[in-house]
Amino acid sequence: MDCIFCKIANGEIPSKKAYEDDTVLAFYDLEPQAPVHILIIPKEHISSCAEITTENSAVVSHIFEVAAKLGKELGLEKGYRIVNNCGEHGGQTVKHLHFHLMGGRQFTWPAG
Ligand code: 5GP
Ligand code: ZN
């Protein structure tokens, strides 16, 4: 399958890693939108949030544990934003489930 995040997960495409274990990889976004901008992905290919099921959802809670750990490690005690863009209207460009962990500046709400 021609998926760039699968290739990043298996090392075919290099990335700057922030965290890795058997099921999850966190790496720095190529085009950061904040002083800290990390993408957290399951190593397993799940195409979007819309494809989360009872069978594969455990990795999503694990991703949020990793986000909390990275937030502490990276000194984001003032807070951060976790974003998932799902599908066309959500603005998803890479069709492999990923959560943006962004911090180090003030964010506004509602988001565009
Ligand atoms: P989306 O718009 O799908 O929510 O986010 C995709 C994100 O992946 C974008 O922020 C984009 O900058 C990032 N991205 C796309 N290709 C690569 C890549 O090859 N390496 C890294 N590190 N980030 C990428
Ligand atoms: Zn993939």
XYZ file of C-alpha atoms and ligand atoms in Angstrom:
137
model
C 0.000 0.000 0.000
C 1.303 3.430 -0.916
C 0.908 5.166 2.442
C 3.536 7.652 3.583
C 2.808 7.169 7.274
C 3.108 3.365 6.936
C 6.493 4.034 5.306
C 7.476 6.351 8.170
C 6.289 3.696 10.677
C 8.439 0.988 9.058
C 11.472 3.261 8.573
C 11.326 3.416 4.755
C 10.883 7.196 5.030
C 12.997 8.882 7.726
C 11.426 11.007 10.441
C 12.497 12.829 13.586
C 11.087 10.561 16.286
C 9.694 11.780 19.597
C 8.467 8.408 20.913
C 8.194 4.836 19.674
C 6.983 1.492 20.956
C 5.505 -1.675 19.424
C 2.184 -0.130 18.419
C 2.668 3.653 18.250
C 5.074 6.156 16.692
C 5.313 9.884 17.422
C 7.359 12.081 15.087
C 7.794 15.771 14.344
C 5.603 17.287 11.612
C 7.509 18.466 8.508
C 5.583 21.746 8.446
C 5.134 22.699 12.093
C 2.189 24.950 12.935
C 3.394 25.570 16.499
C 6.736 25.528 18.381
C 5.987 21.879 19.214
C 4.105 19.941 16.498
C 4.194 16.172 16.726
C 2.130 13.563 14.894
C 1.148 10.447 16.839
C 0.152 7.450 14.725
C -0.719 3.790 15.185
C 1.833 1.586 13.387
C -1.113 -0.409 12.084
C -2.744 1.200 9.050
C -6.113 2.683 10.023
C -7.187 5.134 7.341
C -9.023 7.659 9.516
C -10.977 8.243 12.729
C -14.035 7.004 10.835
C -12.477 3.519 10.703
C -12.072 3.113 14.488
C -13.888 0.009 15.738
C -14.176 -2.079 18.895
C -11.378 -4.279 17.487
C -8.803 -1.532 16.849
C -9.708 1.229 19.336
C -7.238 0.233 22.090
C -4.431 1.947 20.205
C -6.345 5.229 20.368
C -6.321 5.300 24.173
C -2.643 4.371 24.029
C -2.025 7.329 21.693
C -3.602 9.630 24.291
C -1.350 8.175 27.011
C 1.647 8.915 24.777
C 0.367 12.456 24.186
C 0.119 13.100 27.937
C 3.625 11.704 28.477
C 5.083 13.837 25.663
C 3.256 16.929 26.950
C 5.001 16.489 30.311
C 8.397 15.657 28.810
C 8.319 18.621 26.436
C 7.341 21.126 29.110
C 3.863 21.883 27.798
C 2.463 22.464 31.293
C 0.438 25.461 30.054
C -1.488 23.133 27.769
C -1.622 22.031 24.193
C -4.013 21.102 21.435
C -4.669 17.601 20.103
C -6.268 17.598 16.650
C -7.604 14.888 14.400
C -8.637 15.844 10.884
C -11.094 13.233 9.604
C -12.001 12.915 5.943
C -12.476 15.588 3.295
C -14.515 18.061 5.334
C -12.163 17.542 8.280
C -9.209 18.566 6.104
C -7.398 15.220 6.315
C -4.573 15.053 3.766
C -2.758 11.855 4.818
C -5.084 8.844 4.909
C -3.451 7.115 7.883
C -4.924 7.904 11.301
C -2.877 10.541 13.120
C -3.297 12.956 15.975
C -1.547 16.327 15.916
C -0.052 17.294 19.291
C 0.658 21.020 19.151
C 1.925 23.294 21.890
C 4.144 26.166 22.880
C 1.746 28.935 21.855
C -1.795 30.132 22.548
C -4.484 28.605 20.313
C -7.847 30.158 19.546
C -11.328 28.648 19.433
C -13.424 27.912 17.433
C -10.893 26.571 14.940
C -11.423 27.649 11.292
P -3.544 16.161 7.999
O -3.769 17.380 7.178
O -3.783 14.905 7.219
O -4.287 16.179 9.302
O -2.036 16.219 8.449
C -0.993 15.648 7.742
C 0.276 16.237 8.333
O 1.359 15.430 7.930
C 0.584 17.664 7.887
O 0.694 18.508 9.021
C 1.919 17.524 7.134
O 2.777 18.619 7.368
C 2.474 16.248 7.704
N 3.315 15.484 6.797
C 3.001 15.125 5.512
N 3.988 14.367 4.988
C 4.937 14.257 5.941
C 6.201 13.581 5.989
O 6.646 12.932 5.034
N 6.903 13.682 7.153
C 6.440 14.377 8.239
N 7.212 14.406 9.338
N 5.244 15.022 8.223
C 4.508 14.960 7.102
Zn -0.733 3.733 6.462
